[in-house]
Amino acid sequence: MNLLDHLRRMAGNNLWSNDRLYRAVLALKPGEFEAERTSFFPSIKATLNHVLAVDYLYLDFLEEGGVGAAAFDDFVPFDEPHALFAAQIAADRRLIVFCDGLSEADLDRRVITDRREDGMIPERIGDILAHVFLHDIHHRGQVHAMLSGTSVPPPQLDEFLLDYDIKLREAEVEKLGL
């Protein structure tokens, strides 16, 4: 497998993992989504909104949309988990379409990232994608841990890449069109 194929699979994993995680979040009892918890962000709600805001920022950079830092700065957090889930899935699907349109040569191509105080910094597309996946995995892990303190058990999130795990994800992957 080459790097481009791996990044495409990671984009699919992002969609699948978020779908699994949000199905757990949507099953929370009233008040659990926004309840204060111990983590980098103070709640499941705040953490998931942060993930989406950062995804919007990096999608703008990757797609060269021209919004820049405002994609993050002007983000309006979602109060309701169903709407947040829908927005996250749409962002995940944008990322899949972006990755599917890349060539190997594109991975080394640089796009401008607007870093506010630090200015406009050119970054490699491959590096940005690796960062996005790492960022999302990091914060999904925090939500996963926070779910342990709720009425809903955290879902398994590492059954995507191996053939051994096909039986554990096959129906979900098919439903998501991956």
Short mmCIF file of C-alpha atoms in Angstrom, two decimals, residues 35-97:
data_model
loop_
_atom_site.label_atom_id
_atom_site.label_comp_id
_atom_site.label_asym_id
_atom_site.label_seq_id
_atom_site.Cartn_x
_atom_site.Cartn_y
_atom_site.Cartn_z
CA ALA A 35 -22.06 17.84 31.41
CA GLU A 36 -18.72 19.03 32.75
CA ARG A 37 -16.05 16.34 32.62
CA THR A 38 -12.33 16.02 33.12
CA SER A 39 -10.46 16.24 29.83
CA PHE A 40 -8.65 18.76 27.62
CA PHE A 41 -12.04 20.31 26.85
CA PRO A 42 -14.66 20.43 29.61
CA SER A 43 -17.38 18.30 27.98
CA ILE A 44 -18.21 15.87 25.21
CA LYS A 45 -20.06 18.73 23.51
CA ALA A 46 -17.03 21.06 23.62
CA THR A 47 -14.64 18.37 22.43
CA LEU A 48 -16.75 17.33 19.46
CA ASN A 49 -17.35 20.95 18.47
CA HIS A 50 -13.57 21.50 18.59
CA VAL A 51 -12.98 18.51 16.29
CA LEU A 52 -15.44 19.87 13.74
CA ALA A 53 -14.07 23.43 13.93
CA VAL A 54 -10.54 22.18 13.27
CA ASP A 55 -11.78 19.94 10.46
CA TYR A 56 -13.40 22.99 8.85
CA LEU A 57 -10.12 24.91 9.16
CA TYR A 58 -8.00 22.21 7.56
CA LEU A 59 -10.58 21.41 4.89
CA ASP A 60 -10.45 25.08 3.89
CA PHE A 61 -6.64 24.94 3.71
CA LEU A 62 -6.67 21.70 1.71
CA GLU A 63 -9.40 22.82 -0.68
CA GLU A 64 -7.77 26.27 -0.93
CA GLY A 65 -11.12 27.78 -0.09
CA GLY A 66 -9.73 31.16 0.94
CA VAL A 67 -11.55 31.42 4.26
CA GLY A 68 -8.35 30.86 6.24
CA ALA A 69 -8.29 31.17 10.03
CA ALA A 70 -11.86 32.49 9.97
CA ALA A 71 -13.00 28.91 9.26
CA PHE A 72 -12.05 28.20 12.87
CA ASP A 73 -12.44 31.65 14.43
CA ASP A 74 -15.99 32.15 13.15
CA PHE A 75 -17.16 28.61 13.93
CA VAL A 76 -20.45 28.63 15.82
CA PRO A 77 -20.58 25.63 18.17
CA PHE A 78 -23.54 23.29 17.96
CA ASP A 79 -25.67 22.92 21.07
CA GLU A 80 -27.51 19.83 19.87
CA PRO A 81 -25.73 16.52 19.12
CA HIS A 82 -27.89 15.50 16.11
CA ALA A 83 -27.00 18.67 14.19
CA LEU A 84 -23.34 18.37 15.21
CA PHE A 85 -23.30 14.75 14.00
CA ALA A 86 -24.78 15.73 10.63
CA ALA A 87 -22.21 18.50 10.19
CA GLN A 88 -19.34 16.19 11.15
CA ILE A 89 -20.44 13.49 8.72
CA ALA A 90 -20.69 16.09 5.94
CA ALA A 91 -17.15 17.29 6.74
CA ASP A 92 -15.90 13.69 6.78
CA ARG A 93 -17.44 13.08 3.37
CA ARG A 94 -15.78 16.28 2.04
CA LEU A 95 -12.45 14.93 3.26
CA ILE A 96 -13.04 11.59 1.52
CA VAL A 97 -13.87 13.38 -1.75
#
